[in-house]
Coordinates of C-alpha atoms and ligand atoms in Angstrom, one line a residue:
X1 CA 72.0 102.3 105.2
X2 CA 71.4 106.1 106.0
X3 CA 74.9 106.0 107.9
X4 CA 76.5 104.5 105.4
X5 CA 75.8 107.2 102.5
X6 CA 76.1 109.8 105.1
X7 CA 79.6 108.1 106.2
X8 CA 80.1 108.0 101.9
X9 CA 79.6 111.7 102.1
X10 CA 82.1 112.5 104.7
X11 CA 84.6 110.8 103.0
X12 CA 83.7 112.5 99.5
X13 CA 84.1 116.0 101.0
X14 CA 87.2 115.8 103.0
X15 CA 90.7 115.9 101.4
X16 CA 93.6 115.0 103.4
X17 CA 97.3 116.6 103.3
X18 CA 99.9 114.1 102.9
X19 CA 102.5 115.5 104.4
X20 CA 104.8 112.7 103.6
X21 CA 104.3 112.8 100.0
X22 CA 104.7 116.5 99.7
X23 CA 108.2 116.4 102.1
X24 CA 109.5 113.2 99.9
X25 CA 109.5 115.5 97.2
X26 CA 111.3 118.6 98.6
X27 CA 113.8 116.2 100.1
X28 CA 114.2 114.9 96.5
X29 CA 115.1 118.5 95.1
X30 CA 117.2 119.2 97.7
X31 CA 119.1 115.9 97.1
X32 CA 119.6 116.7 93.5
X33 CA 120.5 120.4 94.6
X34 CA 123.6 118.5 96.7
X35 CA 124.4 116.0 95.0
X36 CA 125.1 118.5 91.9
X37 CA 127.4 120.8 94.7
X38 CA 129.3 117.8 95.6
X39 CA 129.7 116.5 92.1
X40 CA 131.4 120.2 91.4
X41 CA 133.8 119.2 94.0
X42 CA 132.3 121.6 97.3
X43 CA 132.7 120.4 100.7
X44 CA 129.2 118.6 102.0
X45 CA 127.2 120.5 103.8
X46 CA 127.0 120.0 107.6
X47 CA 124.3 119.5 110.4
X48 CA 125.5 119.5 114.2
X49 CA 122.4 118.5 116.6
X50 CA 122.8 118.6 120.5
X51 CA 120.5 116.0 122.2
X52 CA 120.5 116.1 126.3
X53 CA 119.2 113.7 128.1
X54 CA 117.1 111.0 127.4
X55 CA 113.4 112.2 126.4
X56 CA 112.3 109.3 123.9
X57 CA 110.3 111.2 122.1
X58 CA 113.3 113.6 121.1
X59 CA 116.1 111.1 120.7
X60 CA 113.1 109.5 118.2
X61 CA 113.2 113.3 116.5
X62 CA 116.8 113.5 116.7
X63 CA 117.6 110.2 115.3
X64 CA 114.6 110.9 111.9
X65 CA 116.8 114.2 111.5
X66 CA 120.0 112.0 111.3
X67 CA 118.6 109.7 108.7
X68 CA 117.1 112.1 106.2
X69 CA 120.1 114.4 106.6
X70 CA 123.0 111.5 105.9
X71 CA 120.4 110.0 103.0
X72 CA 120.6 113.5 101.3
X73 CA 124.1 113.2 101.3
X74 CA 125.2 115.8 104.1
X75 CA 127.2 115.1 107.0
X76 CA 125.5 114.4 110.6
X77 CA 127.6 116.0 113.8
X78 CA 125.7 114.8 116.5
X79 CA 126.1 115.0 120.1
X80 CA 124.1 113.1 122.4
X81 CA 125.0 113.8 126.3
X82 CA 124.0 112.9 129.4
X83 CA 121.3 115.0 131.2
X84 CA 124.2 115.7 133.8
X85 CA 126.2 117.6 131.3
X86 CA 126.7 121.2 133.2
X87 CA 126.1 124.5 130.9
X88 CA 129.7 125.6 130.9
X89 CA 130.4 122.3 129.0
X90 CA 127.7 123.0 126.7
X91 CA 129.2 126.6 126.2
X92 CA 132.2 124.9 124.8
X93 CA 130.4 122.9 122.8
X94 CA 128.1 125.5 121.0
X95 CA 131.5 128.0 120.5
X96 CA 133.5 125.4 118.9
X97 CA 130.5 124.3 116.4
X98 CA 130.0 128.5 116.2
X99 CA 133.5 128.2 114.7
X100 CA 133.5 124.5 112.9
X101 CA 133.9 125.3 109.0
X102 CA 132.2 122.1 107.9
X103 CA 129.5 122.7 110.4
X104 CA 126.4 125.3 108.3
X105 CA 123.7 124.3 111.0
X106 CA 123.3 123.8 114.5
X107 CA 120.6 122.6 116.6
X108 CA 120.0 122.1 120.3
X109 CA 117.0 119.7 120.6
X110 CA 114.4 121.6 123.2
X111 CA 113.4 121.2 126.1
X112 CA 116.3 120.5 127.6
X113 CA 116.3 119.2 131.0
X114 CA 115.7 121.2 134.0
X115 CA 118.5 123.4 135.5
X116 CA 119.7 124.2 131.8
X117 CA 119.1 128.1 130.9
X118 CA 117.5 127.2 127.6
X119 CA 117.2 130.6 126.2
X120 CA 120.6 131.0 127.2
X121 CA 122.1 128.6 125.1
X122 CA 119.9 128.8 122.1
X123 CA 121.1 132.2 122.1
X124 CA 124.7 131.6 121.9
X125 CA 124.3 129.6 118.7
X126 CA 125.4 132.0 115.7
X127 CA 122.8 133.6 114.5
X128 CA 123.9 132.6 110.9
X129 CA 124.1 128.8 111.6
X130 CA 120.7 129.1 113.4
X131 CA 118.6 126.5 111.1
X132 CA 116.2 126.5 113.6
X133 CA 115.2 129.8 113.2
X134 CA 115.4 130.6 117.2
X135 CA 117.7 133.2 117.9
X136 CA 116.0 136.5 118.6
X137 CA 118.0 138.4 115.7
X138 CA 116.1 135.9 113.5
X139 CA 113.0 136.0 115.4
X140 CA 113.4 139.3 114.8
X141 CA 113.9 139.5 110.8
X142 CA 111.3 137.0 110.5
X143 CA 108.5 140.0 112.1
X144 CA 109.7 142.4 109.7
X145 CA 109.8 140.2 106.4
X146 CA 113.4 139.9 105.7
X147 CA 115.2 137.1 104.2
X148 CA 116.1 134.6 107.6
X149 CA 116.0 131.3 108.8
X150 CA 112.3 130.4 109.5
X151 CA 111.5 128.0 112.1
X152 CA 110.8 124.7 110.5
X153 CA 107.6 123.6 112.0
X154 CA 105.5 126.8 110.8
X155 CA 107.6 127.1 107.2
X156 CA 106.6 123.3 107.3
X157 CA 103.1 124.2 107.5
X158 CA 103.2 127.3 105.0
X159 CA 104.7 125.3 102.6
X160 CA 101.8 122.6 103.0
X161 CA 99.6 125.3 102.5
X162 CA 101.3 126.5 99.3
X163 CA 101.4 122.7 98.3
X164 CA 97.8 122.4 98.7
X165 CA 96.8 125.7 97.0
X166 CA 95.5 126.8 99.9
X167 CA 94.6 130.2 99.6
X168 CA 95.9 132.5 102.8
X169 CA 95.3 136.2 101.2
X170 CA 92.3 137.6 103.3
X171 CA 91.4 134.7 104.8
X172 CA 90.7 134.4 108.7
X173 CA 93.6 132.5 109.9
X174 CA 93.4 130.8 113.7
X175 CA 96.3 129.5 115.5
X176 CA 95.4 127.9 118.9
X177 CA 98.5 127.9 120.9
X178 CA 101.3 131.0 121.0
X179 CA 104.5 129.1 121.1
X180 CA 108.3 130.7 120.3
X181 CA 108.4 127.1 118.5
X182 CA 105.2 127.3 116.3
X183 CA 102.7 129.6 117.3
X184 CA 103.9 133.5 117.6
X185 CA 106.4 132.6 114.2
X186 CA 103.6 130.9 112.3
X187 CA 101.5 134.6 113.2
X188 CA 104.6 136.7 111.8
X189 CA 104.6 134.3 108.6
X190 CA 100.7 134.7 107.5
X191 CA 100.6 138.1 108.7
X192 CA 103.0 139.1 106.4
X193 CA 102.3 140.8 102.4
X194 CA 103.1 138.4 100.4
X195 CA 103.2 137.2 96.5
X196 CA 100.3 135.8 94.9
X197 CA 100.2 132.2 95.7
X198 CA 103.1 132.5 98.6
X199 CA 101.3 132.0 101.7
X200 CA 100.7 135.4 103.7
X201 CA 98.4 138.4 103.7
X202 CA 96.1 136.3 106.4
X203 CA 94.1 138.1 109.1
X204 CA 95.8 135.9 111.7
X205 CA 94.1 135.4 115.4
X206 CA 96.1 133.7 118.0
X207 CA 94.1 131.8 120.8
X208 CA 96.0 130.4 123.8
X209 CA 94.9 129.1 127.5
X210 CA 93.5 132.4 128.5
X211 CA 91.2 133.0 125.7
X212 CA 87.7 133.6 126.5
X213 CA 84.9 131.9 124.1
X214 CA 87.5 129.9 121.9
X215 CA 84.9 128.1 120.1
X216 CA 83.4 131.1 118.9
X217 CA 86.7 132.0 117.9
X218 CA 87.5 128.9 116.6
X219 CA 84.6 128.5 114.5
X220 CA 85.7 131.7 112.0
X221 CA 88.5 130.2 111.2
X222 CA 88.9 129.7 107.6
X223 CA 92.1 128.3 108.3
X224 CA 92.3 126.6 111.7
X225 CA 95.6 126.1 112.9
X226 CA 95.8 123.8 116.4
X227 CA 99.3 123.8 118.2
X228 CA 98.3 123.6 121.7
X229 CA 100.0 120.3 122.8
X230 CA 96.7 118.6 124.2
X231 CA 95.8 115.4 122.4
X232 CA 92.6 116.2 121.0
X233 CA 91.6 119.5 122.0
X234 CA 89.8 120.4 118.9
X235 CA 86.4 119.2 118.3
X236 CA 84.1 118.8 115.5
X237 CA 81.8 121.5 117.4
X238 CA 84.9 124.0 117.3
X239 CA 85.3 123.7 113.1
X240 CA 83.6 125.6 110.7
X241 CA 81.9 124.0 107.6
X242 CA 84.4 123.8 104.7
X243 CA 87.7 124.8 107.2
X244 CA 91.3 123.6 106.2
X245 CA 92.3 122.2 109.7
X246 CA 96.5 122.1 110.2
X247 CA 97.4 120.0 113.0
X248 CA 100.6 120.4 114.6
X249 CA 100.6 118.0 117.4
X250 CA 102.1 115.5 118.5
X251 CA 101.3 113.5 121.7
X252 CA 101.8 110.0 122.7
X253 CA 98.9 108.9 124.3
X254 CA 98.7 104.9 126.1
X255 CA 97.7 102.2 124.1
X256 CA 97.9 99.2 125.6
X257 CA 96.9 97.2 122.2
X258 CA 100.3 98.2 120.8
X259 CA 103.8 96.8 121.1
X260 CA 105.1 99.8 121.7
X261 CA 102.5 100.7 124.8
X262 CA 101.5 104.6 122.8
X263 CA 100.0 105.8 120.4
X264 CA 100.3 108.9 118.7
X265 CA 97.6 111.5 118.2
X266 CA 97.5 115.1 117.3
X267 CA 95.6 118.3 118.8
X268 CA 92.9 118.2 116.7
X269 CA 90.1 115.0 117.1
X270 CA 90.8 114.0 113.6
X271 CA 87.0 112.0 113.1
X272 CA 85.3 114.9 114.1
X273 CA 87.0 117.6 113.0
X274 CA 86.8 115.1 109.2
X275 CA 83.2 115.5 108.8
X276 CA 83.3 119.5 108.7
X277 CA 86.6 120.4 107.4
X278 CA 87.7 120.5 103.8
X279 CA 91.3 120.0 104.1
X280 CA 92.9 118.3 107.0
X281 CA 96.6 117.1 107.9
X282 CA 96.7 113.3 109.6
X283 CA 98.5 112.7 112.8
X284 CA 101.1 111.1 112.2
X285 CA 102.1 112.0 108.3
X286 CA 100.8 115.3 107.9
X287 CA 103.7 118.6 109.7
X288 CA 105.6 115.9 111.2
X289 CA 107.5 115.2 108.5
X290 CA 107.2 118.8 106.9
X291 CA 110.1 119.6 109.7
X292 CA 112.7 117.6 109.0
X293 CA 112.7 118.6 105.7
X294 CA 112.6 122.1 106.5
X295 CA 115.5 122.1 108.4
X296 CA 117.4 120.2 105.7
X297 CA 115.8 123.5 103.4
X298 CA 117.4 126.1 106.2
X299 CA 120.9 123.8 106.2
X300 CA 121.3 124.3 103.0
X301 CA 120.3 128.0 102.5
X302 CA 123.2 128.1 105.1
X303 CA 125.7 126.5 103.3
X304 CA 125.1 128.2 100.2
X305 CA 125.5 131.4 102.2
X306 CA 129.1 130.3 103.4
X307 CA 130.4 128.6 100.2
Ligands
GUN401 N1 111.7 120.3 119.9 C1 110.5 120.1 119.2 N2 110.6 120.7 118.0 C2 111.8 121.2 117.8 C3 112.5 121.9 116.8 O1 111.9 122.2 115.7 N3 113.7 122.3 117.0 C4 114.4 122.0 118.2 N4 115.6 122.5 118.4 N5 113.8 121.4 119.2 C5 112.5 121.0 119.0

């Protein structure tokens, strides 16, 4: 019986972010934001995605992106090619998109597989058809505030926290994990001054596989923020009473009960971490889809740039 009421309690205390509902409705607005464009006789606007090889867990990514960004009424340019492609071909590829009028966005699905000079060829991608907020001119707006492309898994998790009221201003911000992806450009966003009720003006610490005492660290986090790519990794003896917990991963971990033979589970042990945290994202349902309609956000603030 005790269990029980303190199980009732657990569930009474936590909230949890549904991701899904809040991207459903941004890909609403920016539906109705096209569909208006088109109806005043514009082009479409235009997303080119390079998939190499055959990692399932991207061509799952890269096929979701598809969907969302034909059901909002923009065109899809994809390219899926064989991990043998060779970089001079993919050269080409990017330099004739670079110049593509009906293309606003481009994006070349990472990691690609070994023997590809990654940075290389995210680099070569125009800077202003850049939806992924990659290239280092980008990169480098984005540190000192100005008006760029933000990389859609941390503006995915801003605009959670801005969904959720979550306050940011003051508050002690931990990001476990220091990724170009997610980690160092979700530090430059709540680092930075910011508007009353715009996400920013955090003291931001960012913890990686080097840092000494993480728990410690990990337990003054107001905000906890784990993008660390290890299913699991954060604990219910790592959160602080009352912390909004942001879970960025995604892992697929065996589970043999399942057609499919995986499961999917995030970085942060979602039980535990329930029964001290206030706020908390599910795995899947929670940044995951935040993404996808962040880079549909970031195609479109292209197009309108070019139109
Ligand atoms: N791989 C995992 N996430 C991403 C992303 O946001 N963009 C690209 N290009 N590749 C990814």
């Amino acid at each position: 019986m005790l269990s029980n009421i303190g199980e009732l309690k657990m569930i009474d205390m936590v909230q949890i972010i549904d991701g899904k509902k809040v991207s459903d409705q941004l890909l609403v607005d920016l539906k109705e934001k096209i569909e208006g464009l088109i109806s005043s006789g514009k082009r479409r606007p235009g997303l080119a995605v390079i998939l190499v090889g055959n990692d399932p867990a991207s061509a799952t990514y890269v096929g979701r992106k598809k969907k969302v960004c034909e059901s909002l009424g923009m065109k899809s340019f994809d390219y899926v090619l064989s991990a043998a492609v060779t970089e001079d071909e993919l050269i080409a590829l990017i330099e004739r998109l670079n110049n593509d009028q009906d293309v606003d966005g481009i994006l070349l699905q990472v990691p690609l597989p070994k023997g590809l000079n990654e940075r290389k060829l995210l680099d070569l991608i125009s800077h202003e058809k850049d939806v992924d907020g990659f290239h280092p001119v980008n990169v480098g707006k984005l540190l000192l505030g100005l008006p760029t492309f933000k990389s859609c898994t941390p503006f995915g998790v801003c605009e959670l926290l801005k969904a959720y009221k979550v306050e940011t201003s003051g508050k002690h911000v931990v990001i476990v994990g220091r990724s170009n992806i997610v980690g160092k450009p979700l530090s430059a966003m709540l680092i930075q001054k910011s508007e009353p009720g715009e996400p920013g003006n955090a003291t931001v610490t960012v913890c990686h596989s080097r840092t000494k005492n993480l728990k410690e660290i990990t337990l003054q986090a107001d905000i906890l923020i784990a993008a660390i790519g290890q299913p699991l990794f954060v604990k219910e003896d790592m959160v602080k009473e009352g912390a909004v917990v942001i879970d960025v991963g995604v892992n697929r971990v065996d589970d043999s009960t399942r057609e499919r033979g995986y499961k999917l589970v995030g970085d942060v042990d979602f039980e535990g971490a329930s029964k001290k945290a206030r706020l908390i994202t599910p795995v899947p349902g929670g940044v995951g889809p935040m993404t996808i309609a962040m880079l549909m956000k970031n195609t479109l603030k292209s197009y309108l740039d070019r139109v």
